[in-house]
Coordinates of C-alpha atoms in Angstrom, one line a residue:
X1 CA -3.0 -39.6 -43.1
X2 CA -1.5 -37.5 -40.3
X3 CA 1.5 -35.3 -40.7
X4 CA 3.5 -37.7 -38.6
X5 CA 3.9 -39.8 -41.7
X6 CA 3.3 -38.4 -45.2
X7 CA 3.9 -39.7 -48.6
X8 CA 6.0 -37.2 -50.7
X9 CA 6.0 -36.8 -54.4
X10 CA 8.8 -39.3 -54.9
X11 CA 6.8 -41.9 -52.9
X12 CA 9.3 -41.7 -50.0
X13 CA 7.6 -41.6 -46.7
X14 CA 8.5 -38.5 -44.6
X15 CA 8.0 -38.8 -40.9
X16 CA 8.2 -35.9 -38.4
X17 CA 10.7 -37.3 -36.0
X18 CA 10.2 -34.5 -33.5
X19 CA 6.4 -34.6 -33.5
X20 CA 6.1 -36.0 -29.9
X21 CA 9.4 -34.6 -28.7
X22 CA 7.8 -31.1 -28.8
X23 CA 6.0 -32.1 -25.6
X24 CA 9.4 -31.9 -23.9
X25 CA 9.1 -28.2 -24.2
X26 CA 6.8 -28.4 -21.2
X27 CA 9.6 -29.5 -19.0
X28 CA 10.5 -25.8 -18.0
X29 CA 7.0 -24.9 -16.8
X30 CA 6.8 -28.1 -14.8
X31 CA 10.3 -27.9 -13.4
X32 CA 9.2 -26.4 -10.1
X33 CA 6.9 -29.4 -9.5
X34 CA 9.8 -31.7 -10.1
X35 CA 12.0 -29.6 -7.7
X36 CA 9.4 -30.1 -5.0
X37 CA 9.4 -33.8 -5.5
X38 CA 13.2 -34.0 -5.5
X39 CA 13.4 -31.9 -2.3
X40 CA 11.0 -34.3 -0.6
X41 CA 12.8 -37.3 -1.9
X42 CA 16.2 -36.0 -1.0
X43 CA 15.0 -35.4 2.6
X44 CA 13.4 -38.8 2.8
X45 CA 16.7 -40.6 2.0
X46 CA 18.6 -38.6 4.6
X47 CA 20.3 -36.0 2.4
X48 CA 18.2 -33.0 3.4
X49 CA 21.3 -30.8 3.7
X50 CA 21.7 -30.8 -0.1
X51 CA 18.0 -30.5 -0.8
X52 CA 18.1 -26.7 -1.3
X53 CA 20.1 -27.2 -4.5
X54 CA 16.9 -28.3 -6.3
X55 CA 15.3 -24.8 -5.9
X56 CA 18.0 -23.9 -8.5
X57 CA 16.6 -26.4 -11.0
X58 CA 15.9 -23.7 -13.7
X59 CA 19.6 -22.6 -14.1
X60 CA 20.7 -26.2 -13.8
X61 CA 18.4 -27.0 -16.8
X62 CA 19.3 -24.0 -18.9
X63 CA 23.1 -23.6 -18.2
X64 CA 24.1 -27.2 -17.5
X65 CA 21.8 -29.9 -18.8
X66 CA 20.8 -28.3 -22.2
X67 CA 24.4 -27.6 -23.3
X68 CA 25.4 -31.1 -22.4
X69 CA 22.5 -32.6 -24.3
X70 CA 23.3 -30.4 -27.3
X71 CA 26.8 -31.8 -27.3
X72 CA 25.5 -35.4 -26.8
X73 CA 22.8 -35.4 -29.4
X74 CA 24.3 -32.9 -31.9
X75 CA 22.6 -31.6 -35.0
X76 CA 18.9 -31.9 -35.9
X77 CA 19.3 -32.1 -39.6
X78 CA 15.6 -32.8 -40.5
X79 CA 13.8 -30.3 -42.7
X80 CA 10.2 -30.9 -43.8
X81 CA 9.9 -31.3 -47.6
X82 CA 7.7 -28.8 -49.6
X83 CA 5.0 -31.4 -50.1
X84 CA 4.1 -31.5 -46.4
X85 CA 4.5 -27.8 -45.5
X86 CA 0.8 -26.8 -45.8
X87 CA -0.5 -29.9 -43.9
X88 CA 2.2 -29.5 -41.3
X89 CA 1.4 -25.8 -40.9
X90 CA -2.3 -26.6 -40.3
X91 CA -1.9 -29.5 -37.9
X92 CA -3.4 -28.1 -34.7
X93 CA -1.5 -30.6 -32.5
X94 CA 1.6 -28.4 -32.8
X95 CA -0.4 -25.3 -31.6
X96 CA -1.6 -27.1 -28.5
X97 CA 2.0 -27.9 -27.6
X98 CA 2.6 -24.2 -27.2
X99 CA -0.8 -23.4 -25.7
X100 CA -0.2 -25.9 -22.9
X101 CA 2.8 -23.9 -21.7
X102 CA 0.6 -21.0 -20.5
X103 CA -1.5 -22.6 -17.8
X104 CA 1.5 -24.5 -16.4
X105 CA 3.4 -21.1 -16.4
X106 CA 0.6 -19.5 -14.4
X107 CA 0.4 -22.4 -11.9
X108 CA 4.2 -22.1 -11.5
X109 CA 4.0 -18.5 -10.4
X110 CA 1.2 -19.1 -8.0
X111 CA 3.0 -22.1 -6.5
X112 CA 6.2 -20.1 -6.2
X113 CA 4.4 -17.3 -4.4
X114 CA 3.1 -19.9 -1.9
X115 CA 6.6 -21.3 -1.4
X116 CA 8.1 -17.8 -0.9
X117 CA 5.5 -16.9 1.7
X118 CA 4.9 -20.2 3.5
X119 CA 6.0 -20.5 7.2
X120 CA 5.7 -24.3 7.4
X121 CA 6.9 -26.6 4.6
X122 CA 7.2 -29.7 6.7
X123 CA 5.1 -31.7 4.2
X124 CA 8.1 -31.6 1.9
X125 CA 10.7 -32.0 4.6
X126 CA 11.7 -28.4 5.0
X127 CA 11.7 -27.1 8.6
X128 CA 9.7 -23.9 8.7
X129 CA 9.9 -21.8 5.5
X130 CA 12.5 -21.6 2.8
X131 CA 15.8 -19.9 3.5
X132 CA 16.9 -16.8 1.6
X133 CA 19.3 -18.7 -0.7
X134 CA 16.5 -21.2 -1.6
X135 CA 14.0 -18.3 -2.2
X136 CA 16.5 -16.6 -4.6
X137 CA 17.2 -20.0 -6.3
X138 CA 13.4 -20.5 -6.7
X139 CA 13.1 -17.0 -8.1
X140 CA 15.8 -17.6 -10.7
X141 CA 14.2 -20.9 -11.6
X142 CA 10.8 -19.2 -12.1
X143 CA 12.6 -16.5 -14.1
X144 CA 13.8 -19.3 -16.4
X145 CA 10.1 -20.3 -16.9
X146 CA 9.3 -16.6 -17.7
X147 CA 12.3 -16.3 -20.1
X148 CA 11.5 -19.4 -22.0
X149 CA 7.8 -18.3 -21.8
X150 CA 8.8 -15.2 -23.8
X151 CA 9.8 -17.5 -26.6
X152 CA 6.4 -19.1 -26.4
X153 CA 4.9 -15.6 -26.6
X154 CA 7.2 -14.9 -29.6
X155 CA 5.8 -17.9 -31.4
X156 CA 2.2 -16.9 -30.7
X157 CA 2.6 -13.2 -31.2
X158 CA 3.6 -13.6 -34.8
X159 CA 0.4 -15.3 -35.8
X160 CA -2.6 -13.6 -37.4
X161 CA -5.2 -15.3 -35.1
X162 CA -6.4 -12.8 -32.5
X163 CA -6.7 -15.5 -29.8
X164 CA -3.0 -16.4 -30.2
X165 CA -2.0 -12.7 -30.1
X166 CA -3.8 -12.3 -26.8
X167 CA -2.3 -15.5 -25.5
X168 CA 1.1 -14.0 -26.4
X169 CA 0.4 -11.0 -24.2
X170 CA -0.8 -13.2 -21.3
X171 CA 2.4 -15.2 -21.5
X172 CA 4.4 -12.0 -21.3
X173 CA 2.6 -10.8 -18.2
X174 CA 4.9 -12.9 -15.9
X175 CA 8.0 -11.1 -17.1
X176 CA 6.4 -7.6 -17.2
X177 CA 7.6 -7.5 -20.8
X178 CA 4.4 -7.1 -22.7
X179 CA 5.8 -4.3 -25.0
X180 CA 8.0 -7.1 -26.6
X181 CA 4.8 -8.1 -28.5
X182 CA 4.9 -4.7 -30.2
X183 CA 8.6 -4.0 -30.6
X184 CA 9.6 -7.4 -31.9
X185 CA 6.9 -7.7 -34.6
X186 CA 6.9 -4.1 -35.8
X187 CA 10.3 -2.8 -34.8
X188 CA 12.9 -5.6 -34.7
X189 CA 11.6 -7.4 -37.8
X190 CA 11.8 -4.1 -39.8
X191 CA 15.2 -2.9 -38.6
X192 CA 17.0 -6.1 -37.9
X193 CA 20.8 -6.1 -38.5
X194 CA 20.9 -2.3 -38.7
X195 CA 22.5 0.2 -36.3
X196 CA 19.0 1.5 -35.6
X197 CA 17.7 -1.8 -34.1
X198 CA 18.2 -1.9 -30.3
X199 CA 17.8 -5.7 -30.4
X200 CA 20.7 -6.3 -32.9
X201 CA 24.0 -6.5 -31.1
X202 CA 27.1 -4.8 -32.6
X203 CA 30.6 -6.1 -33.2
X204 CA 32.7 -5.2 -30.2
X205 CA 29.7 -4.6 -28.0
X206 CA 29.6 -6.8 -24.8
X207 CA 26.4 -8.4 -23.6
X208 CA 26.5 -6.2 -20.5
X209 CA 26.6 -3.0 -22.7
X210 CA 23.9 -4.5 -25.0
X211 CA 21.5 -5.4 -22.2
X212 CA 20.5 -1.9 -21.0
X213 CA 20.6 -0.5 -24.6
X214 CA 18.2 -3.2 -25.8
X215 CA 15.9 -3.1 -22.8
X216 CA 15.5 0.7 -22.9
X217 CA 15.6 1.1 -26.6
X218 CA 13.0 -1.6 -27.2
X219 CA 10.7 0.0 -24.6
X220 CA 11.0 3.4 -26.2
X221 CA 10.5 2.0 -29.6
X222 CA 7.4 0.0 -28.7
X223 CA 5.8 3.1 -27.1
X224 CA 6.6 5.2 -30.2
X225 CA 5.2 2.6 -32.5
X226 CA 1.9 2.4 -30.6
X227 CA 1.7 6.2 -30.2
X228 CA 2.1 6.6 -34.0
X229 CA -0.5 3.8 -34.7
X230 CA -3.1 5.5 -32.4
X231 CA -2.4 8.9 -33.9
X232 CA -3.3 7.5 -37.3
X233 CA -6.6 6.5 -35.7
X234 CA -7.1 10.0 -34.3
X235 CA -6.5 8.8 -30.7
X236 CA -3.9 9.7 -28.0
X237 CA -1.6 7.1 -26.4
X238 CA -3.4 7.0 -23.0
X239 CA -6.1 4.5 -23.9
X240 CA -6.8 0.9 -23.1
X241 CA -6.5 0.2 -26.9
X242 CA -2.7 1.0 -26.6
X243 CA -1.3 -2.5 -26.8
X244 CA 1.7 -1.6 -24.7
X245 CA -0.6 -0.3 -21.9
X246 CA -3.0 -3.2 -22.0
X247 CA -0.1 -5.7 -22.0
X248 CA 1.5 -4.0 -18.9
X249 CA -2.0 -3.9 -17.2
X250 CA -2.0 -7.7 -17.4
X251 CA 1.3 -7.8 -15.4
X252 CA -0.1 -5.3 -12.9
X253 CA -3.2 -7.5 -12.3
X254 CA -1.0 -10.7 -12.0
X255 CA 1.5 -9.1 -9.7
X256 CA -1.2 -7.3 -7.7
X257 CA -3.2 -10.5 -7.2
X258 CA -0.2 -12.4 -6.0
X259 CA 0.7 -9.7 -3.5
X260 CA -2.9 -9.5 -2.2
X261 CA -3.1 -13.3 -1.8
X262 CA 0.4 -14.0 -0.4
X263 CA 1.5 -10.7 1.0
X264 CA 4.1 -8.1 0.3
X265 CA 7.0 -10.5 1.0
X266 CA 6.6 -12.1 -2.4
X267 CA 7.1 -8.7 -4.2
X268 CA 10.9 -8.7 -4.4
X269 CA 10.9 -12.3 -5.7
X270 CA 8.3 -11.4 -8.3
X271 CA 10.6 -8.5 -9.5
X272 CA 13.7 -10.8 -9.5
X273 CA 12.1 -13.5 -11.6
X274 CA 10.7 -10.9 -14.1
X275 CA 14.2 -9.3 -14.4
X276 CA 15.9 -12.6 -14.9
X277 CA 13.2 -13.7 -17.4
X278 CA 13.6 -10.7 -19.7
X279 CA 17.4 -10.8 -19.3
X280 CA 17.4 -14.4 -20.5
X281 CA 15.5 -13.2 -23.6
X282 CA 17.9 -10.4 -24.2
X283 CA 20.8 -12.8 -24.0
X284 CA 19.2 -14.7 -26.9
X285 CA 18.7 -11.4 -28.7
X286 CA 22.4 -10.6 -28.3
X287 CA 23.6 -13.8 -30.0
X288 CA 21.0 -13.9 -32.9
X289 CA 22.5 -11.0 -35.0
X290 CA 25.9 -10.1 -33.4
X291 CA 27.9 -7.9 -35.8
X292 CA 25.7 -8.7 -38.8
X293 CA 24.8 -5.7 -41.1
X294 CA 22.4 -5.1 -43.9
X295 CA 24.3 -3.0 -46.5
X296 CA 22.9 0.2 -48.0
X297 CA 21.7 0.0 -51.6
X298 CA 22.3 2.7 -54.3
X299 CA 19.1 4.4 -53.2
X300 CA 20.4 4.7 -49.6
X301 CA 18.0 2.2 -48.2
X302 CA 19.0 -1.0 -46.5
X303 CA 19.0 -4.1 -48.6
X304 CA 16.3 -6.7 -47.8
X305 CA 16.8 -9.0 -44.9
X306 CA 18.3 -12.3 -46.1
X307 CA 19.5 -15.5 -44.4
X308 CA 22.9 -13.9 -44.1
X309 CA 21.6 -11.5 -41.4
X310 CA 20.9 -14.0 -38.6
X311 CA 23.1 -16.4 -36.7
X312 CA 21.6 -19.9 -36.7
X313 CA 22.1 -23.2 -35.0
X314 CA 20.5 -26.6 -35.6
X315 CA 21.2 -28.5 -32.4
X316 CA 18.2 -30.7 -31.8
X317 CA 17.8 -30.3 -28.0
X318 CA 17.7 -26.5 -28.0
X319 CA 15.6 -26.7 -31.1
X320 CA 12.9 -28.6 -29.1
X321 CA 13.1 -26.3 -26.1
X322 CA 13.0 -23.1 -28.1
X323 CA 10.5 -24.2 -30.8
X324 CA 13.1 -24.0 -33.7
X325 CA 14.0 -20.4 -32.8
X326 CA 17.6 -21.3 -33.8
X327 CA 16.4 -21.6 -37.4
X328 CA 16.4 -17.9 -37.2
X329 CA 17.1 -17.0 -40.9
X330 CA 13.9 -18.8 -41.9
X331 CA 12.0 -17.1 -39.1
X332 CA 13.0 -13.7 -40.4
X333 CA 12.3 -14.7 -44.0
X334 CA 8.8 -16.1 -43.0
X335 CA 7.8 -14.5 -39.7
X336 CA 4.3 -16.0 -39.6
X337 CA 5.5 -19.5 -40.4
X338 CA 4.8 -21.9 -37.5
X339 CA 7.7 -23.4 -35.6
X340 CA 7.2 -26.9 -36.8
X341 CA 7.7 -25.8 -40.5
X342 CA 10.9 -23.7 -40.0
X343 CA 13.8 -25.1 -41.9
X344 CA 17.6 -25.0 -41.5
X345 CA 19.4 -23.1 -44.3
X346 CA 22.8 -24.2 -45.5
X347 CA 23.5 -20.6 -46.8
X348 CA 22.9 -19.0 -43.3
X349 CA 25.8 -18.3 -40.9
X350 CA 26.0 -20.8 -38.1
X351 CA 27.0 -20.5 -34.5
X352 CA 29.6 -23.0 -33.2
X353 CA 27.1 -24.5 -30.8
X354 CA 23.4 -24.4 -29.7
X355 CA 21.8 -21.2 -28.3
X356 CA 22.0 -22.7 -24.7
X357 CA 25.8 -23.1 -24.9
X358 CA 26.3 -19.7 -26.5
X359 CA 24.2 -17.9 -23.8
X360 CA 26.9 -18.8 -21.3
X361 CA 29.6 -17.6 -23.6
X362 CA 27.8 -14.3 -24.0
X363 CA 28.1 -13.6 -20.3
X364 CA 31.9 -13.6 -20.5
X365 CA 32.8 -10.9 -23.1
X366 CA 36.5 -11.9 -23.7
X367 CA 35.4 -15.5 -24.4
X368 CA 32.5 -14.4 -26.6
X369 CA 34.7 -12.1 -28.7
X370 CA 37.5 -14.7 -29.0
X371 CA 35.0 -17.0 -30.6
X372 CA 32.5 -14.8 -32.4
X373 CA 34.7 -11.9 -33.8
X374 CA 36.6 -14.3 -36.0
X375 CA 33.3 -15.8 -37.3
X376 CA 31.8 -12.4 -38.1
X377 CA 35.0 -11.4 -40.0
X378 CA 35.1 -14.7 -41.8
X379 CA 31.4 -14.2 -42.8
X380 CA 32.3 -10.9 -44.5
X381 CA 35.5 -12.2 -46.0
X382 CA 37.7 -10.2 -43.6
X383 CA 36.1 -6.9 -44.6
X384 CA 35.5 -5.1 -41.4
X385 CA 33.8 -2.2 -43.2
X386 CA 30.7 -4.5 -43.9
X387 CA 30.3 -5.2 -40.2
X388 CA 27.8 -3.6 -37.7
X389 CA 30.3 -1.9 -35.4
X390 CA 29.9 -0.6 -31.9
X391 CA 30.2 3.2 -32.5
X392 CA 32.3 3.9 -29.4
X393 CA 34.9 1.4 -30.7
X394 CA 34.6 2.1 -34.4
X395 CA 38.0 3.7 -35.0
X396 CA 39.9 1.2 -32.9
X397 CA 38.2 -1.8 -34.6
X398 CA 38.8 -0.3 -38.1
X399 CA 42.5 0.2 -37.2
X400 CA 42.8 -3.2 -35.7
X401 CA 41.2 -5.1 -38.6
X402 CA 42.5 -3.1 -41.5
X403 CA 39.6 -0.9 -42.4
X404 CA 39.8 2.8 -43.4
X405 CA 39.5 5.0 -40.3

């Protein structure tokens, strides 16, 4: 019997309703192929003047279509029962759904380099090469592939299988963010929801303040973690066994190969897509733990991470595109658990909408704070002293919300 249908202990038949929907997660790395087809089709029907909009297919998908679909289709609501967890975990079909992202991602970056450098795209109805606005739109769309690819890398990087860990680093090469593999697993998961974690955003901290703090802090942390690991082995940090260095080397090889094949003119677009890709990841980081704080115990140590320390959402469309990343409390409780077995928890705090919608809100700090500050305070029963506060605003926030200054 496959896991698609499974008889549970009470003889009810459980069916994984999302089993084949996970293949929709391959839409982002195939979006550029779709864009090419739409550009050609738009030109063929005499609407060539609007064809360039399709090079922006990535942001159209992430910022427009996904939030609309989340609103239209609503909550997921399906949790796998205990009886099927082991079988579901070991069903290799689900792994191949994530593995398939990687070759499509690599073909996308090669195809994009061709489109950025080509002088004659008459075969798709474009006179000469792409204009600058179209090239930027294409770079942002490829950046969306890179950003969502980091989530694929996140899924693979948590596993114990060496092959999957290497696939994780290969997936991160496009965004030049290979150190995420180190920092996320050994830094963020240890320090989550504490002031010491660069990837946990603080109450009163805007996304634009969080972005450089998280990018630089995560880089520094990953290097420190690898340096300490190698010192325990009696080695220095400047070795190919340094997982930060060998992950970055993959990016150097990928970017170098693209520049050798297609010329220096693709270099600025490679940089732009990488920056947009890891910025998209950091936006998700921003909303996952905003303002949440693990309290100190009597011993002075932080309490264990619980479901109360992650913001969740269970909207089905973003669930599919992000491999259940929104079931974030279960992920932190069971980091090696595969995405198909992650469960929504009623006791966890929930965002008012799916991650895709909340990403847009995060870009506008006044809107974000008008929605999320109230939810954080409600989560702590109005006690501002239990919240992870932005240090530069601490006194003002305590005075505003009734805490002792």
